[in-house]
Tab-separated table of C-alpha atoms and ligand atoms in Angstrom:
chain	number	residue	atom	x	y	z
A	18	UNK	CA	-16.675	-11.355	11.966
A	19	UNK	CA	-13.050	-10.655	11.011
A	20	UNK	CA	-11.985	-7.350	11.168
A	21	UNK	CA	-9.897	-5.533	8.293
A	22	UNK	CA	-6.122	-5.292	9.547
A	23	UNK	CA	-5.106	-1.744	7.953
A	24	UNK	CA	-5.695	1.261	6.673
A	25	UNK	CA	-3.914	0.867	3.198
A	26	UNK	CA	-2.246	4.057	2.099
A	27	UNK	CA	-0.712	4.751	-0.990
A	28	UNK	CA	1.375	7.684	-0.574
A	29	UNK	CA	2.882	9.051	-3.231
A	30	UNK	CA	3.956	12.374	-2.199
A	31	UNK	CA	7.683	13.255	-2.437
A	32	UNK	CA	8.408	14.111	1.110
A	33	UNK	CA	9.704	17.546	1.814
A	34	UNK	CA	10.183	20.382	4.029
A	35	UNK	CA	6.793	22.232	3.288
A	36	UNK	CA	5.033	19.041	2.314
A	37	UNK	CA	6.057	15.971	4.737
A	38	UNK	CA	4.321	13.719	6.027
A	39	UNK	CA	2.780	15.175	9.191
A	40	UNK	CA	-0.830	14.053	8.273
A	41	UNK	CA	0.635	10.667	8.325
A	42	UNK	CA	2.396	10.544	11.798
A	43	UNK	CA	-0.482	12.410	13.559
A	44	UNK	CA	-2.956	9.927	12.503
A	45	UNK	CA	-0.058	7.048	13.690
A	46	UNK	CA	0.401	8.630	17.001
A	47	UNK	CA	-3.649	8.914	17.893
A	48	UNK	CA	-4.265	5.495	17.034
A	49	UNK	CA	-1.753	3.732	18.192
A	50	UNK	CA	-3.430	0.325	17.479
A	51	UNK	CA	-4.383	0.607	14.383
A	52	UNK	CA	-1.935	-0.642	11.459
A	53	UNK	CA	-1.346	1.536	8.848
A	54	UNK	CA	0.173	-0.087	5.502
A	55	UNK	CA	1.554	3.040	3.600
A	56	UNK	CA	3.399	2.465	0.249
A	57	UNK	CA	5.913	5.098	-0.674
A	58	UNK	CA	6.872	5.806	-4.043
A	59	UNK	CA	10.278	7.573	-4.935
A	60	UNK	CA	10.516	7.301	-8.807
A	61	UNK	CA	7.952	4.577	-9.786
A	62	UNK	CA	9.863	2.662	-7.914
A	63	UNK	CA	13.201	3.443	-5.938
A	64	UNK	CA	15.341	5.835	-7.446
A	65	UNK	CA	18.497	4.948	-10.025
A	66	UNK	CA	20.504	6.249	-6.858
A	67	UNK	CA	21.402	4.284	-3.948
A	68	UNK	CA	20.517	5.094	-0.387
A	69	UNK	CA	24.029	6.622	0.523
A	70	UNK	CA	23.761	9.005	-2.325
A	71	UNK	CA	22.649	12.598	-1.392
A	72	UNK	CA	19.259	13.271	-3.381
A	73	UNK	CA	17.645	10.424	-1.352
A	74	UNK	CA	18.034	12.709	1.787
A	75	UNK	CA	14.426	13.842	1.860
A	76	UNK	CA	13.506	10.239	2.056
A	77	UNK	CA	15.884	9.139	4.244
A	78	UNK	CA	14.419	11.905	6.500
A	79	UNK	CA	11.124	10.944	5.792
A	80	UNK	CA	11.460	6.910	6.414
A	81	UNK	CA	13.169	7.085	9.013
A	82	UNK	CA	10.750	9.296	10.910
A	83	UNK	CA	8.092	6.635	9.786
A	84	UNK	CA	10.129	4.093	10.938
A	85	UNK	CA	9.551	5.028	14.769
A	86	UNK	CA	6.112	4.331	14.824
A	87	UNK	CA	5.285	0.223	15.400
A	88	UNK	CA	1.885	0.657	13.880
A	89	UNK	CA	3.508	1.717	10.277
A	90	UNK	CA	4.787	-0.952	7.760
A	91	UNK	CA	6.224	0.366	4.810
A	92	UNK	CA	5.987	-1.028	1.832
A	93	UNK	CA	8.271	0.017	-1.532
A	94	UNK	CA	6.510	0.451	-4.852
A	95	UNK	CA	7.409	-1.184	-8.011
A	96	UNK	CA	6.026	-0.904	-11.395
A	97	UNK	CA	5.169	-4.075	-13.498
A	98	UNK	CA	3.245	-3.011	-16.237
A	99	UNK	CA	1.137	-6.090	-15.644
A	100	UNK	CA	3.265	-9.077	-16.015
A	101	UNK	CA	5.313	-7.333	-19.272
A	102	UNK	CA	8.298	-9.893	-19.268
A	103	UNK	CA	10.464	-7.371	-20.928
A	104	UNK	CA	10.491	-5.169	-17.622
A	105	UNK	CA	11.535	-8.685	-15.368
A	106	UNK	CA	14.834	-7.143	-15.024
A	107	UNK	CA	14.124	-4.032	-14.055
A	108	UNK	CA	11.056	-4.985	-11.387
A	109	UNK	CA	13.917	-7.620	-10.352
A	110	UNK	CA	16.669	-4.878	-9.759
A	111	UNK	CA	14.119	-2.663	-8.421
A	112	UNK	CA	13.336	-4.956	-5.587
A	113	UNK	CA	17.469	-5.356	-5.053
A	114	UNK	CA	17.643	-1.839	-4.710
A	115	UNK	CA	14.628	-1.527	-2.142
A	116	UNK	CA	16.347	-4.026	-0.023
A	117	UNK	CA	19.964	-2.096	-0.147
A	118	UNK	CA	17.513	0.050	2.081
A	119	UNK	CA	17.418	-2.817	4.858
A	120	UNK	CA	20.745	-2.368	5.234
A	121	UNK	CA	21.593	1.187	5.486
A	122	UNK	CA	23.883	1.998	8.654
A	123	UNK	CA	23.186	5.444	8.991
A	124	UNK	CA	19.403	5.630	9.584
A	125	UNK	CA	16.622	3.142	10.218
A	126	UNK	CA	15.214	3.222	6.188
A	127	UNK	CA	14.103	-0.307	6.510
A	128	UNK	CA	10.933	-1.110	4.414
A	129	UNK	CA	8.428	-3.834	5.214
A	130	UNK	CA	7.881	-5.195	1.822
A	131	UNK	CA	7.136	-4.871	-2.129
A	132	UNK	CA	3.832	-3.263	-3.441
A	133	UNK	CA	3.549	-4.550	-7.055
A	134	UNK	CA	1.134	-2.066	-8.909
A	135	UNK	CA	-0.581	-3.243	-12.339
A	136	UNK	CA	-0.442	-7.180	-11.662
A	137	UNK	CA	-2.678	-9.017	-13.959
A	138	UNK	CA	-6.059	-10.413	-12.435
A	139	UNK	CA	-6.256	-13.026	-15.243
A	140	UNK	CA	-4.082	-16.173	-13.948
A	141	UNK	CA	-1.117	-16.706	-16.687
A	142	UNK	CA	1.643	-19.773	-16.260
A	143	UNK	CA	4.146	-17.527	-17.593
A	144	UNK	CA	3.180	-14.253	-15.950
A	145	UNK	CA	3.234	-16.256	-12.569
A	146	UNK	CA	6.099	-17.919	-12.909
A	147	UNK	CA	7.902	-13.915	-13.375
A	148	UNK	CA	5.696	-12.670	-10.220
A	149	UNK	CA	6.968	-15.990	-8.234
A	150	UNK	CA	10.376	-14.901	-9.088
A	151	UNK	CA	9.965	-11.461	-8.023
A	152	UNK	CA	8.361	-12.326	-4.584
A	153	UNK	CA	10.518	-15.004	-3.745
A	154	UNK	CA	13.555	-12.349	-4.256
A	155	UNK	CA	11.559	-10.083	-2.031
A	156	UNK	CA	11.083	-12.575	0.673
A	157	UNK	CA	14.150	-13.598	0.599
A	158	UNK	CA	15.373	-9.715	1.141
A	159	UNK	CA	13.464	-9.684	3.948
A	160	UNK	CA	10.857	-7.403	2.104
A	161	UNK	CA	9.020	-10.231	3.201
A	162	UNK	CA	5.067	-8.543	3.351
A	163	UNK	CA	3.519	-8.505	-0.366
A	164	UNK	CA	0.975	-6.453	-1.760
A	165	UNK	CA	-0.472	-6.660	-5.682
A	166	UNK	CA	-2.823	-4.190	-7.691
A	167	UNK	CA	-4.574	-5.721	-10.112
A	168	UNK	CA	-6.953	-2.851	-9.235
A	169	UNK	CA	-10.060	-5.307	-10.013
A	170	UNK	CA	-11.153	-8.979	-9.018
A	171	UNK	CA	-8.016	-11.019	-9.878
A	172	UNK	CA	-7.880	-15.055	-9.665
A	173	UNK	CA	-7.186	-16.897	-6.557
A	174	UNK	CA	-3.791	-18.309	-7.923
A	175	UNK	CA	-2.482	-15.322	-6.802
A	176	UNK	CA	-2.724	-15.462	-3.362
A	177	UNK	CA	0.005	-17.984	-3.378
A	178	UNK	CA	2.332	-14.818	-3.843
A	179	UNK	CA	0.307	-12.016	-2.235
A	180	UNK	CA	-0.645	-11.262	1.192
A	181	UNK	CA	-3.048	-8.463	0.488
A	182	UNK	CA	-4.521	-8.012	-3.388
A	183	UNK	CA	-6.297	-5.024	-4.539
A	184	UNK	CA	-9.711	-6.497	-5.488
A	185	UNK	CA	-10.650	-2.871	-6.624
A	186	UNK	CA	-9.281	0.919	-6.888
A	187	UNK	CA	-10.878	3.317	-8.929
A	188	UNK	CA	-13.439	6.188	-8.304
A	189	UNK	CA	-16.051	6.169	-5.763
A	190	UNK	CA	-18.871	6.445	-8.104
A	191	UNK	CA	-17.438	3.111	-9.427
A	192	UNK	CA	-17.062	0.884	-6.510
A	193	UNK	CA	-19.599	-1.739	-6.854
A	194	UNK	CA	-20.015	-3.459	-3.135
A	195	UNK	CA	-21.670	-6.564	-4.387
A	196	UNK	CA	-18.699	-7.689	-6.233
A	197	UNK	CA	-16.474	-7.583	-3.115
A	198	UNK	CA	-19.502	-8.849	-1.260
A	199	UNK	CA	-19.268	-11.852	-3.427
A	200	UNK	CA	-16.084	-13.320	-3.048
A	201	UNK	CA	-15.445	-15.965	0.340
A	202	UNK	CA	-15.228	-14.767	3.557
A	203	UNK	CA	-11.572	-16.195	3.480
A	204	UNK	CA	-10.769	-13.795	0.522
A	205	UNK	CA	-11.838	-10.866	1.510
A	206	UNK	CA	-9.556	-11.169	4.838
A	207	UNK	CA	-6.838	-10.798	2.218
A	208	UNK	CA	-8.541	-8.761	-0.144
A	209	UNK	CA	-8.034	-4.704	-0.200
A	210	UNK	CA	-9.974	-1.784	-1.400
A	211	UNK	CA	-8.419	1.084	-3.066
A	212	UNK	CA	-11.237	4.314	-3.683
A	213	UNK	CA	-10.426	7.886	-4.945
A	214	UNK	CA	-12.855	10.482	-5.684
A	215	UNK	CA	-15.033	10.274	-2.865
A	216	UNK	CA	-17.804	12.624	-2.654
A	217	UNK	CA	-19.108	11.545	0.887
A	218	UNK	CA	-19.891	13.688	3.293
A	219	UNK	CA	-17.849	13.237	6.822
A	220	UNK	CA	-21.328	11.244	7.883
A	221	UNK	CA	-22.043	9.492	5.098
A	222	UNK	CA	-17.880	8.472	4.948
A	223	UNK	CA	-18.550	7.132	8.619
A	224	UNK	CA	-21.044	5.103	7.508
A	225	UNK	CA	-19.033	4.107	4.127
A	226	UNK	CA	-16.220	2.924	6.197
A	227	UNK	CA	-18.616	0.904	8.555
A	228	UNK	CA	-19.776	-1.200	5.927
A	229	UNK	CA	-16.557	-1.808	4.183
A	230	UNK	CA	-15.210	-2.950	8.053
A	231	UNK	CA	-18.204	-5.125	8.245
A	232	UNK	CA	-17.727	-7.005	5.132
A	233	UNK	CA	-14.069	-8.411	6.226
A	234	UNK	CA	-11.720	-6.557	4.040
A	235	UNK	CA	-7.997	-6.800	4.832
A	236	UNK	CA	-7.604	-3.227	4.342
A	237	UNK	CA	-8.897	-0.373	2.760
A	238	UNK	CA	-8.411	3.448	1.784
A	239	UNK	CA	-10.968	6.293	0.994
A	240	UNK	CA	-9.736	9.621	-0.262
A	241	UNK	CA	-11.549	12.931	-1.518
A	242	UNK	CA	-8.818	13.414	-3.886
A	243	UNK	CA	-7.731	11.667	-7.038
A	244	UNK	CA	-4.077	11.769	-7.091
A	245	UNK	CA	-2.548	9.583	-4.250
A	246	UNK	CA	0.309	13.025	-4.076
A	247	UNK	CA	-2.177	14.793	-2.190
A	248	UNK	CA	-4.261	14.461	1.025
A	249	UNK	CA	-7.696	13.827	1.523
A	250	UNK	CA	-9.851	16.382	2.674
A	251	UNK	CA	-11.491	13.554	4.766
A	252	UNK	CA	-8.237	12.154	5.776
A	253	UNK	CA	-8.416	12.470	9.780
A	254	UNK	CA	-11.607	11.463	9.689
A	255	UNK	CA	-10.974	8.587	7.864
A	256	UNK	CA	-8.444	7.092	10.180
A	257	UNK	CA	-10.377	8.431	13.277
A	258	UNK	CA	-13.927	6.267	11.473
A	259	UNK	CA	-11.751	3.387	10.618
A	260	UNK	CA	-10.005	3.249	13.994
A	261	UNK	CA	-13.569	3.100	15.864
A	262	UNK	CA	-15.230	1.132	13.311
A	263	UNK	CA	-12.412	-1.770	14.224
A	264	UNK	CA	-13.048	-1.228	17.900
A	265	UNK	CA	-9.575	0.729	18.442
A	266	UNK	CA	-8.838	3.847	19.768
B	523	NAG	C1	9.467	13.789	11.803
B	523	NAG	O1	8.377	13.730	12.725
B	523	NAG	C2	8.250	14.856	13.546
B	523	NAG	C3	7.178	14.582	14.570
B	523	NAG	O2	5.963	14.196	13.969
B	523	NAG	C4	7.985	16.070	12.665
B	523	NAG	O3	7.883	17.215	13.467
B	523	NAG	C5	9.112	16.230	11.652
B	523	NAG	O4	8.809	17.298	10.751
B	523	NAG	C6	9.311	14.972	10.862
B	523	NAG	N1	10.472	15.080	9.985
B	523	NAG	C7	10.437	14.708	8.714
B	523	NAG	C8	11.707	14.893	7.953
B	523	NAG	O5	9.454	14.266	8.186
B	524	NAG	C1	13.019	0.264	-11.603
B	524	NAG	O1	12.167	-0.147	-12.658
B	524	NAG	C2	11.940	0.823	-13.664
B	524	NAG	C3	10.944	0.254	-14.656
B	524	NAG	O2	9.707	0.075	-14.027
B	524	NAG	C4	13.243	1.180	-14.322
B	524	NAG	O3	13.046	2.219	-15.258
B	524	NAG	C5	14.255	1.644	-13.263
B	524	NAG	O4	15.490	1.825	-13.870
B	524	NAG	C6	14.392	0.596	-12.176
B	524	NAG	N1	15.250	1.119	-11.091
B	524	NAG	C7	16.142	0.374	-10.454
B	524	NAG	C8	16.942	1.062	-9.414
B	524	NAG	O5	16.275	-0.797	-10.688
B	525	NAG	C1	-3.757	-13.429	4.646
B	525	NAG	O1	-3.322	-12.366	5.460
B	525	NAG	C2	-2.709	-12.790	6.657
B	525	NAG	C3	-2.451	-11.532	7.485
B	525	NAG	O2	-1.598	-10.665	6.833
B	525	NAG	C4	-1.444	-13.547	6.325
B	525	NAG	O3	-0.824	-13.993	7.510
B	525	NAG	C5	-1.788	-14.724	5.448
B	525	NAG	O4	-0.614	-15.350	5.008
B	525	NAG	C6	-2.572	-14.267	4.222
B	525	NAG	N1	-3.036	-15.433	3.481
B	525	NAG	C7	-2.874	-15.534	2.178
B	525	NAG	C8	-3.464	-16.755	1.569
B	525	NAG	O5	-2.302	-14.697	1.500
């Protein structure tokens, strides 16, 4: 059996003094081995503003708290509108900017690598010809991990750009388990699973989580809520379930 690498976590909560992210770095520090793959989101991507400028400060603060924890990588969230060749530029500047973060002097900001939301799932020539450009710009910024969201089963041409694809995200009362079931052992390894709106019970989510560690996944988030800007109720228990389910502390 292979056993799902991460807990995938989209956070898109703007870090600040009454809301950071202390959910986050108690869950890193009591499970120390398990890897956490948490995508931050400044402006639908990173903001117009460069690191040095002063309204990145909460997320400078934020990172680089992240940053000291080995189990965290970090990815940086861009929008792509599904393969829309009229926003190339600006996913192409976008992933510039992110990696202007690599470089900062003044704190340790540096991000892991590029989480492209809304990629197609249909294979296109010309659409993957655009994404190819993108990722090889990340990789070659040393954003070098890639995620995509196609959000539902997406062809396997893709996997020739992404690490980890999002081979579903959408409600719980959605998720059908026999179309992850379905694709190749080899797939699912790479394969994540993005589900909001869970109604489980803290049991029945132990149980959930079980199963989705049992079928191979890469990696994998449930949440009570459904807005990634707020915390599930369930969230602790989550990480605690996944974290035994893997055979970790
Ligand atoms: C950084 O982490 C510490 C320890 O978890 C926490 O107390 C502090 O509030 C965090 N700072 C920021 C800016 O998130
Ligand atoms: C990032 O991309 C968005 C479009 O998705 C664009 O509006 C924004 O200006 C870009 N930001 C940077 C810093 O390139
Ligand atoms: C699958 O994931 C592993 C672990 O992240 C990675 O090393 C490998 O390159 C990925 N394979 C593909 C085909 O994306």
């Amino acid at each position: 059996m292979v056993l799902p690498s991460a807990i995938l976590l989209p956070l898109y909560l703007y870090p600040t003094a009454t809301t950071p992210w202390t959910n986050l770095y108690n869950s890193l520090s009591a499970h120390p081995n398990t890897q956490f793959d948490v995508v931050i989101n400044p402006d639908s991507g990173p903001m117009l503003v460069g690191p040095s400028d002063k309204s990145l400060s909460d997320y400078i603060a934020a990172v680089s708290n992240l940053s000291t924890y080995p189990n965290a990588n970090i990815y940086g969230y861009v929008h792509t509108g599904y393969g829309d060749a009229s926003l190339q530029p600006a996913l192409l500047s976008n992933i510039s900017r992110y990696a202007t973060w690599n470089t900062y002097e003044p704190a340790n900001i540096h991000l892991d690598g590029i989480f492209f939301d809304e990629t197609p799932n249909a294979y296109d020539a010309s659409i993957y010809t655009n994404f190819q450009t993108a990722t090889n710009l990340a990789r070659s910024s040393k954003l070098s991990k890639v995620i995509f969201n196609p959000g539902t089963i997406a062809d396997a041409e893709y996997f020739a750009l992404a690490d980890y694809i999002i081979m579903f995200e959408g409600a719980y009362a959605d998720f059908d388990a026999s179309k992850i079931a379905a694709l190749s052992q080899a797939v699912r390894a790479n394969s994540s699973v993005v589900i909001y709106g869970s109604t489980l019970t803290e049991a029945d989510q132990k149980t959930f989580v079980s199963q989705l560690v049992d079928m191979g996944l890469g990696s994998f988030d449930i949440t009570t809520t459904d807005s990634y800007a707020t915390w599930s109720a369930l969230w602790a228990a989550f990480t605690q379930q996944f974290s035994s389910a893997v055979g970790v502390k």
